[in-house]
mmCIF file of C-alpha atoms in Angstrom:
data_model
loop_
_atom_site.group_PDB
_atom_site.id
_atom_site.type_symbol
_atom_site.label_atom_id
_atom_site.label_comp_id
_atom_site.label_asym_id
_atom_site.label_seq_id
_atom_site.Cartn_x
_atom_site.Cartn_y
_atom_site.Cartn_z
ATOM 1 C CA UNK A 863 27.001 -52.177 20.172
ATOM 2 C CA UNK A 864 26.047 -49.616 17.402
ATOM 3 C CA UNK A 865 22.395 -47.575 17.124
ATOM 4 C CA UNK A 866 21.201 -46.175 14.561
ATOM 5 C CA UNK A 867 19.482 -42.636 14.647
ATOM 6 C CA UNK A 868 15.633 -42.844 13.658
ATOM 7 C CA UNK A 869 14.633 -39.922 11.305
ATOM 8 C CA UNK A 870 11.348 -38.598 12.324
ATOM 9 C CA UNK A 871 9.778 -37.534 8.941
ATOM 10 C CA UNK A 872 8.772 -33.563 8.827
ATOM 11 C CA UNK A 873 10.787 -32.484 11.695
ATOM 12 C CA UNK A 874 13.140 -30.354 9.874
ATOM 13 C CA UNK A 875 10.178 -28.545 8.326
ATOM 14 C CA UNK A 876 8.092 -27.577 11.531
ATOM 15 C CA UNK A 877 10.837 -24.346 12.036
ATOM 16 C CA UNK A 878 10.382 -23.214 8.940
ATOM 17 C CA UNK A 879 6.430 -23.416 9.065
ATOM 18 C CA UNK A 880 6.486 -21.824 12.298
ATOM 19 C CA UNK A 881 8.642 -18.609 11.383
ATOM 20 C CA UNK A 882 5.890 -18.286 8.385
ATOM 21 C CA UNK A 883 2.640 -18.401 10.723
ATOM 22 C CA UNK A 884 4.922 -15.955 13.697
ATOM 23 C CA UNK A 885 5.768 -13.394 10.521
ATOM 24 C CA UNK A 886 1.928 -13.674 9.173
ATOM 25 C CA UNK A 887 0.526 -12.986 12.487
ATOM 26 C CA UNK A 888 3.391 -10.029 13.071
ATOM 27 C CA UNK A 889 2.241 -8.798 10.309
ATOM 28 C CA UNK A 890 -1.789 -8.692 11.032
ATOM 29 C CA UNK A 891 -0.762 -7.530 14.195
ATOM 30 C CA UNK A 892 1.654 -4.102 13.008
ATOM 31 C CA UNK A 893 -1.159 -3.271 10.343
ATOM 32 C CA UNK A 894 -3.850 -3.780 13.218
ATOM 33 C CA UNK A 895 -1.763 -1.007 15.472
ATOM 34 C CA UNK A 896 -1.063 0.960 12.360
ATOM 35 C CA UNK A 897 -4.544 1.384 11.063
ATOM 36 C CA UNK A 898 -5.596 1.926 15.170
ATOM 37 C CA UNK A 899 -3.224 4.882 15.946
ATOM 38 C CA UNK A 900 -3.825 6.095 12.367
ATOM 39 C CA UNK A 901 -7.863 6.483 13.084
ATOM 40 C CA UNK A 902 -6.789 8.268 16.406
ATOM 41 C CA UNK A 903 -5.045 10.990 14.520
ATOM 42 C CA UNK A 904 -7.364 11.313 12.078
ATOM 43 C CA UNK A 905 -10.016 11.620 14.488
ATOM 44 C CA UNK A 906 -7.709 14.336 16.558
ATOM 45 C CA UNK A 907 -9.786 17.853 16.636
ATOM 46 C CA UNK A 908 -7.683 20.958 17.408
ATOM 47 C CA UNK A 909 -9.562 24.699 18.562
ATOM 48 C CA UNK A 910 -9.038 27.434 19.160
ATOM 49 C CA UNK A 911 -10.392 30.654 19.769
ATOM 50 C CA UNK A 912 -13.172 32.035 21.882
ATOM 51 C CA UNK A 913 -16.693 30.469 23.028
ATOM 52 C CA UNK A 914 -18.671 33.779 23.439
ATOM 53 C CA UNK A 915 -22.034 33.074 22.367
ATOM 54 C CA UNK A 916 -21.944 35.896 18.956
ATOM 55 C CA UNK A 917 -19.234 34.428 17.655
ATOM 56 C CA UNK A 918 -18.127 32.637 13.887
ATOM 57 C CA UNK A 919 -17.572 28.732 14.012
ATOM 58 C CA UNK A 920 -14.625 27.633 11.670
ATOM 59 C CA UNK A 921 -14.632 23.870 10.439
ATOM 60 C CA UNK A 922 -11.454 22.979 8.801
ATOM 61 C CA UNK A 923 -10.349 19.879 7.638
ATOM 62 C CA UNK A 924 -7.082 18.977 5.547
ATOM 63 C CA UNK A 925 -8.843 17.038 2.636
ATOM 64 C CA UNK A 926 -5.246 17.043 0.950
ATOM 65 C CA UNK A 927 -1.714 17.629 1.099
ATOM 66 C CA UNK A 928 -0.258 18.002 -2.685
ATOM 67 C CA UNK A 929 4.070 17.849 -1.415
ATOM 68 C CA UNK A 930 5.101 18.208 -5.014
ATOM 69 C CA UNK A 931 2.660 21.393 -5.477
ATOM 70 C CA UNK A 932 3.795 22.674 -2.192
ATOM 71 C CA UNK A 933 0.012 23.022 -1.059
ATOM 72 C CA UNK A 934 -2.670 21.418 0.903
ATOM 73 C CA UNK A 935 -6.210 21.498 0.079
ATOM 74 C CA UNK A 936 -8.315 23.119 3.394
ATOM 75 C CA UNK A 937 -12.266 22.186 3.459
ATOM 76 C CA UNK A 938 -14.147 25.093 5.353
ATOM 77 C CA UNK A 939 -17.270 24.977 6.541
ATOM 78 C CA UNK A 940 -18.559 28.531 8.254
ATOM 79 C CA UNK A 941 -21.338 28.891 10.737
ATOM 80 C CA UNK A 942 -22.183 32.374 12.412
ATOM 81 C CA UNK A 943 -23.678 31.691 15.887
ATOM 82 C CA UNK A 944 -26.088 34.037 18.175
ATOM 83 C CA UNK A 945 -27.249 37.144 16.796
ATOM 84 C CA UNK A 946 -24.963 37.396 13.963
ATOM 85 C CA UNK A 947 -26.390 34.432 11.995
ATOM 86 C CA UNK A 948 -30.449 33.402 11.309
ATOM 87 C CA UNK A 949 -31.898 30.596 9.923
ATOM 88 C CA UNK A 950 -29.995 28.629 13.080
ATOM 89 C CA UNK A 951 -26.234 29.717 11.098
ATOM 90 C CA UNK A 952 -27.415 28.842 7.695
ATOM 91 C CA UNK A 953 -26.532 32.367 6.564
ATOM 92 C CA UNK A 954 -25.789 35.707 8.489
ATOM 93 C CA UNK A 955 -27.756 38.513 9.035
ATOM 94 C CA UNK A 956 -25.164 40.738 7.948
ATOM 95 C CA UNK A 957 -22.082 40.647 4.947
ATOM 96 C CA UNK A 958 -19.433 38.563 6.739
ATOM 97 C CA UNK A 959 -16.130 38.360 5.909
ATOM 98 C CA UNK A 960 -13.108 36.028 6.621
ATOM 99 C CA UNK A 961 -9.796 37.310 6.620
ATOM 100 C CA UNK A 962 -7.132 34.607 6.304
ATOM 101 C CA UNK A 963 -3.250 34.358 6.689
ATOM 102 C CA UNK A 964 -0.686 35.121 3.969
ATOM 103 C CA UNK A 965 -0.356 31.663 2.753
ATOM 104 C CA UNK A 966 -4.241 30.998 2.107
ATOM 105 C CA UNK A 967 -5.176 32.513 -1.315
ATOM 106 C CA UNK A 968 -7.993 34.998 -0.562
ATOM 107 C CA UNK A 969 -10.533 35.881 1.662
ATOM 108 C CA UNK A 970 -13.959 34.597 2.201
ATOM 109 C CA UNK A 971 -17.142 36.869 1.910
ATOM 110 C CA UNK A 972 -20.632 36.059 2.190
ATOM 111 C CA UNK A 973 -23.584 37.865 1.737
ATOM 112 C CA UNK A 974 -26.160 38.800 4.229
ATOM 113 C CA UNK A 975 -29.021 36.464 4.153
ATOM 114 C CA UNK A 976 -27.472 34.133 1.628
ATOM 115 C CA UNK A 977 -26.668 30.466 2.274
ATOM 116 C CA UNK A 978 -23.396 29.754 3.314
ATOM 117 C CA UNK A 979 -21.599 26.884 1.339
ATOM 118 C CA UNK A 980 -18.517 24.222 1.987
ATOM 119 C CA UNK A 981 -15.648 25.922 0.457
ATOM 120 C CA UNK A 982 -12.085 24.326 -0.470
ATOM 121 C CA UNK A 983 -8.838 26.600 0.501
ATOM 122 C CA UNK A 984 -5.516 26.257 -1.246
ATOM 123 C CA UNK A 985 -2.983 26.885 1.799
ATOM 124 C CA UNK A 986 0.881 27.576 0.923
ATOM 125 C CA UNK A 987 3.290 24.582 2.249
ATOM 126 C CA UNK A 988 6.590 26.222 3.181
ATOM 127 C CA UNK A 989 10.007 24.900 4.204
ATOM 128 C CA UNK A 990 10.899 21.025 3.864
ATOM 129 C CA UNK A 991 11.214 19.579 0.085
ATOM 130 C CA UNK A 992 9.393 16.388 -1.350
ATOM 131 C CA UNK A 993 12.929 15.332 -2.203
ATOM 132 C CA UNK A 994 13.660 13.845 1.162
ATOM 133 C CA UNK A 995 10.663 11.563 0.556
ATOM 134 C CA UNK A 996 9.838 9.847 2.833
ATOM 135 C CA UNK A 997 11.363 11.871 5.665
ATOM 136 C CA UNK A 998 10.408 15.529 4.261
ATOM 137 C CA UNK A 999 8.031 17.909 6.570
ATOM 138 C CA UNK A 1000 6.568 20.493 5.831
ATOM 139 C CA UNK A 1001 4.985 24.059 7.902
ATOM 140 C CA UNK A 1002 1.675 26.108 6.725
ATOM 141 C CA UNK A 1003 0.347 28.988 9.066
ATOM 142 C CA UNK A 1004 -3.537 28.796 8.966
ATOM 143 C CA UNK A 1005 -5.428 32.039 10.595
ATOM 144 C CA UNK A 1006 -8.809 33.588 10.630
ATOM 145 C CA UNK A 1007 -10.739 36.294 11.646
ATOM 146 C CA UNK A 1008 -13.715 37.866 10.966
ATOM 147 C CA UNK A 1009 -15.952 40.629 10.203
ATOM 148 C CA UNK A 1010 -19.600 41.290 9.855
ATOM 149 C CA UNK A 1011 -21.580 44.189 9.408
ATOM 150 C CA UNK A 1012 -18.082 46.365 9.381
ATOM 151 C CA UNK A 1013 -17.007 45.127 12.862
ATOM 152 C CA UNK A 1014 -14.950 42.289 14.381
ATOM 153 C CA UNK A 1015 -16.451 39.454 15.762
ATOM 154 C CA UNK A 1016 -14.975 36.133 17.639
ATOM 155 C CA UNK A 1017 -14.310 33.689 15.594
ATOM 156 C CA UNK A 1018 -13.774 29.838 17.276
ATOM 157 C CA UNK A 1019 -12.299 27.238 14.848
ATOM 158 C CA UNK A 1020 -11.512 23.645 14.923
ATOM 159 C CA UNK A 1021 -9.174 21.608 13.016
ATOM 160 C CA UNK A 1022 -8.984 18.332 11.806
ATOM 161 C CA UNK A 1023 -6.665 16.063 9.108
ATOM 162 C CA UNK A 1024 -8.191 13.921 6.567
ATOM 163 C CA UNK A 1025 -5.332 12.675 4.681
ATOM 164 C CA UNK A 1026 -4.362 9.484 5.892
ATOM 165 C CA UNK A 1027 -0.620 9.857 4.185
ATOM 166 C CA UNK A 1028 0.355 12.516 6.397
ATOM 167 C CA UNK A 1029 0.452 13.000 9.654
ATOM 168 C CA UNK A 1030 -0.289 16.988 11.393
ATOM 169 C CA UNK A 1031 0.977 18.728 14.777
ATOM 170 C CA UNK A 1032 -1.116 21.364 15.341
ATOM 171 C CA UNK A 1033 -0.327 24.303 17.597
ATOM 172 C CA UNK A 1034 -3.235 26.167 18.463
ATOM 173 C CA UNK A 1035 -3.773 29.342 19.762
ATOM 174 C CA UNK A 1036 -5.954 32.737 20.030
ATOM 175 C CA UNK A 1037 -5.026 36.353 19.556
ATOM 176 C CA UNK A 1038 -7.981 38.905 19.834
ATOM 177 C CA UNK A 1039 -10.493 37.024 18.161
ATOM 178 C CA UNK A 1040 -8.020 35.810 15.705
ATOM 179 C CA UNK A 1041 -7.705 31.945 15.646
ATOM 180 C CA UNK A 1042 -4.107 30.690 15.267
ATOM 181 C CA UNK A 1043 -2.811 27.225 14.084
ATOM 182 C CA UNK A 1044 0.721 26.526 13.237
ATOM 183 C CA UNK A 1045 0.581 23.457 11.521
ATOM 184 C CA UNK A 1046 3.480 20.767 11.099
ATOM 185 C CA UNK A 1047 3.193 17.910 8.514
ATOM 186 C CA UNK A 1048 5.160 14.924 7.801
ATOM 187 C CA UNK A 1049 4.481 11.177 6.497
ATOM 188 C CA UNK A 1050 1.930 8.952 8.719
ATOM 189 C CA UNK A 1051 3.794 5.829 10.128
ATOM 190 C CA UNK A 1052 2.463 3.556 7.978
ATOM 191 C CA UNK A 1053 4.271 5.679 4.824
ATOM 192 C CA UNK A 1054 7.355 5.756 6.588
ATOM 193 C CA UNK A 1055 7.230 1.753 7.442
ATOM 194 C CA UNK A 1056 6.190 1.278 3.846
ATOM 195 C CA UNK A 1057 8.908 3.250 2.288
ATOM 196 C CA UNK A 1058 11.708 1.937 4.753
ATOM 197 C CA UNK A 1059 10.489 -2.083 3.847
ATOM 198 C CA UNK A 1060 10.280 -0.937 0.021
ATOM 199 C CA UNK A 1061 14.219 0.013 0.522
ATOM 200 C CA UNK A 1062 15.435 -2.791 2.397
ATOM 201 C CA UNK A 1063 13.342 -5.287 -0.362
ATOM 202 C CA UNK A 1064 14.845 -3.736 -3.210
ATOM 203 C CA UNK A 1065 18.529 -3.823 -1.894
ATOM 204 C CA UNK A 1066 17.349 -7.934 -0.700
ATOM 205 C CA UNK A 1067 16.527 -8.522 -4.799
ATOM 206 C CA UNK A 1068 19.811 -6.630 -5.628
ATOM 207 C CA UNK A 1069 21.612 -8.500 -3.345
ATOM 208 C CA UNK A 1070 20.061 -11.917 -4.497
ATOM 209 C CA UNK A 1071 21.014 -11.288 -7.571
ATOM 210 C CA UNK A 1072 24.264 -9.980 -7.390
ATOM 211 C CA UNK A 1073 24.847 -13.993 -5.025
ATOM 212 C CA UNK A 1074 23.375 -15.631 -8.198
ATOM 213 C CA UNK A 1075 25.405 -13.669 -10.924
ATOM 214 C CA UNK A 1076 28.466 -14.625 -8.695
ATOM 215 C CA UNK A 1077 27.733 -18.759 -8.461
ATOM 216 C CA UNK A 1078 27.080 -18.100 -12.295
ATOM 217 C CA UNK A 1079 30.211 -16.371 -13.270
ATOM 218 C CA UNK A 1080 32.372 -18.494 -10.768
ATOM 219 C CA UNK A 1081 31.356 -21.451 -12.101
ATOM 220 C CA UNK A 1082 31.342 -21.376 -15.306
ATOM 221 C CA UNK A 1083 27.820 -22.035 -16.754
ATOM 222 C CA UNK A 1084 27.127 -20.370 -19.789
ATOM 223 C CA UNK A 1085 23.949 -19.202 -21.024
ATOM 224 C CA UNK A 1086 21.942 -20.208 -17.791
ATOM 225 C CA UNK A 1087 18.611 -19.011 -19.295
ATOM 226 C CA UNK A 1088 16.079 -19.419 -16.248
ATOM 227 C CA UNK A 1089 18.414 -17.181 -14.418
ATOM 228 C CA UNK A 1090 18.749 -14.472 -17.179
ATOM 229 C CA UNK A 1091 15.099 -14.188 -17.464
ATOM 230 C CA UNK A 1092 15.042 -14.232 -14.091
ATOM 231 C CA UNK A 1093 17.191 -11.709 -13.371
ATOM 232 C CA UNK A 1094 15.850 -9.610 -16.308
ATOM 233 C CA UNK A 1095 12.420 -9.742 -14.909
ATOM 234 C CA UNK A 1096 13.939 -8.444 -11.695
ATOM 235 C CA UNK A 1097 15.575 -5.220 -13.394
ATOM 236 C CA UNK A 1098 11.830 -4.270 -14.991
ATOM 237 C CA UNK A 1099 9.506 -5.181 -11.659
ATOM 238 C CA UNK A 1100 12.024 -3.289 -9.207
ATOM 239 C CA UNK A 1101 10.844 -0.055 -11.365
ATOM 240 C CA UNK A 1102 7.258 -1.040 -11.274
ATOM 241 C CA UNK A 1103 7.465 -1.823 -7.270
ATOM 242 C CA UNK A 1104 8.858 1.484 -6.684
ATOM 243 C CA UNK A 1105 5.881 3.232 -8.566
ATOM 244 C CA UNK A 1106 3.759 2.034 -6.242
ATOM 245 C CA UNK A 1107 5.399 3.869 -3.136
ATOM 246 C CA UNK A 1108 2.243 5.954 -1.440
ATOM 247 C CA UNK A 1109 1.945 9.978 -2.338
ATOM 248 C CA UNK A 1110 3.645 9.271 -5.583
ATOM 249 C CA UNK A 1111 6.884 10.737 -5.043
ATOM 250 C CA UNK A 1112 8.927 12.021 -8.163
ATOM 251 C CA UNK A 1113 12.212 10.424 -9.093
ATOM 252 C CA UNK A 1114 14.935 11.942 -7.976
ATOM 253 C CA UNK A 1115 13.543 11.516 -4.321
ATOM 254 C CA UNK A 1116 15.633 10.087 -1.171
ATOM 255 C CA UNK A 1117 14.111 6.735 -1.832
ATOM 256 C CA UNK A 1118 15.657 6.386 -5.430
ATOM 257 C CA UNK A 1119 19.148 7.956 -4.095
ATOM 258 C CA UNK A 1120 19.367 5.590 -1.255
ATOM 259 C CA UNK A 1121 17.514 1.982 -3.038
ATOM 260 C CA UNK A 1122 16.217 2.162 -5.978
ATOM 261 C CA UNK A 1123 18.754 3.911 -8.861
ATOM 262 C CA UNK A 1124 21.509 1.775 -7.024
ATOM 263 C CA UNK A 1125 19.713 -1.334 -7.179
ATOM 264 C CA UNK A 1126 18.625 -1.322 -10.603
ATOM 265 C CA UNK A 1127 22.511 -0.425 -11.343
ATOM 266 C CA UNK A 1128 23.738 -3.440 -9.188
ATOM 267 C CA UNK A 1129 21.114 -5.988 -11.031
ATOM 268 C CA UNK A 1130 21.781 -3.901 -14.422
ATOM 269 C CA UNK A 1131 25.664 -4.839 -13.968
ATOM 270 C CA UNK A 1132 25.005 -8.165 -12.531
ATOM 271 C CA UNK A 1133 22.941 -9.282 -16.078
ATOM 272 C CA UNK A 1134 25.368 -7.579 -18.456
ATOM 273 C CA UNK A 1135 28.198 -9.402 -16.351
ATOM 274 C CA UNK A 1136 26.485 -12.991 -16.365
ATOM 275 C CA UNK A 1137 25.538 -12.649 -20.376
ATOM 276 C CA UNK A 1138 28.827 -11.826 -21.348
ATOM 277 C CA UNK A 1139 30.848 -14.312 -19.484
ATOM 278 C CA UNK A 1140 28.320 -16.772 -20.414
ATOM 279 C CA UNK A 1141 28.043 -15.963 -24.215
ATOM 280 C CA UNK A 1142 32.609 -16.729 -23.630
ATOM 281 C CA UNK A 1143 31.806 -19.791 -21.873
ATOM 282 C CA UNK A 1144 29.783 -21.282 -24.329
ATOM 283 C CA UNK A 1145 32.430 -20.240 -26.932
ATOM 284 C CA UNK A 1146 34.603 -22.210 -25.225
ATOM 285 C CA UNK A 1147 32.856 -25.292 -24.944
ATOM 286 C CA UNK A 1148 31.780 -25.017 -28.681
ATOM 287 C CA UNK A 1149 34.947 -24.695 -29.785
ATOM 288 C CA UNK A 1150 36.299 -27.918 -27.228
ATOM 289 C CA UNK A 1151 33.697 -30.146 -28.274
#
């Protein structure tokens, strides 16, 4: 007695559906708890410095952090407090000045009984290079202190980051008035994930395409033009997907050394290859026919 196995229509294609709706909702899901711990740093105030009520409240925020200019861009925002400011800190009653660390260009100095302004710092980025994109770091050492009227005065300061592509560890502290930060930056997650998926895709393509060149070479086929122009189109839109890697980085960068310059040399070799041995093959069957 023999049976016969009934095929159930659209069974073999409920996996594959399935994979598609568990990587979609993966996805939603990462980017979700990307954006979420993102907004927590970026909401993440740092202080430092005293609370006495004369004092000199510092509001910094990292508006922007150039890696290839080796600088970041610090918003201030500078409010006396108690007897050393009037107008309720709009302006102090005496000259105040800021004195700031080494690696912020200049001091600030305000005039007594003028209104005091938002103000944008350059600040020095040392060590780390933007080379190692997208694992460089980098340090800056952010201080102030403060004068009015010729003597010293307490200055408290707080601290934020407003640039999403990096990520800051701030170390905070107070010396004598002086506030302190030691500031560490590197690439926010969602860079690094970015820039790791924009490697492994462009060694996928590479690979794809050095599987297709192979089947085409091994067997023979010529001038297979859908896969030349496929192939070609490849070589041009890896360069254009690599522009659009966030903060810009220059070529020459640890992304290009470890993806990008070798893939476009594997799918550069892989055309050449496929056009040559095809341009022979259809010699061959030219001259045969």
């Amino acid at each position: 007695m023999s049976t016969t196995r009934r095929h159930r229509p659209g069974r073999g294609r409920v996996f594959p559906a399935a994979l598609v709706c568990f990587l979609i909702v993966a996805a939603i899901a990462l980017g979700t708890w990307l954006q979420f711990g993102e907004r927590q740093t970026l909401d993440r105030v740092y202080s430092a410095g005293g609370s006495a009520p004369d004092r000199v409240d510092v509001q910094a925020s990292i508006q922007r952090v150039d890696a290839a200019g080796r600088e970041l861009v610090l918003r201030v925002l500078v409010t006396p407090r108690g007897e050393l400011a009037e107008a309720g800190g709009v302006s102090p009653t005496e000259d105040l000045t800021l004195q700031t660390s080494t690696s912020t260009r200049g001091d600030l100095s305000f005039k007594a009984h003028s209104r005091i302004a938002t103000m944008d710092l350059p600040v020095t980025l040392t060590g780390g290079s933007i080379t190692d994109y997208p694992f460089d770091t980098y340090d800056a050492a952010i201080e102030f202190s403060a004068t009015q009227g010729g003597e010293k005065v307490p200055v408290h300061m707080t601290l934020t980051n407003g640039d999403a592509l990096f990520s800051a560890g701030v170390d905070a502290s107070e010396d004598t008035g002086t506030a302190i930060f030691d500031v560490s930056l590197g690439r926010s997650d969602s860079v690094l994930i970015f820039a790791v998926f924009m490697m492994v895709a462009m060694w996928a393509l590479a690979v794809s395409v050095l599987i297709g060149a192979w089947f085409l070479v091994t067997r023979g086929k010529g001038l297979t033009w859908p896969a030349l122009g496929w192939m070609a189109a490849t070589l041009f839109a890896l360069a254009a997907f690599r522009n659009t890697a966030p903060g810009t980085p220059p070529i020459g960068c640890l992304l290009d050394y470890i993806a990008f310059l070798w893939a476009e040399t594997v799918i550069a070799f892989c055309l050449v290859t496929v056009v040559v041995t095809g341009f022979k093959a259809e010699r061959r069957s030219s001259s045969t026919a």
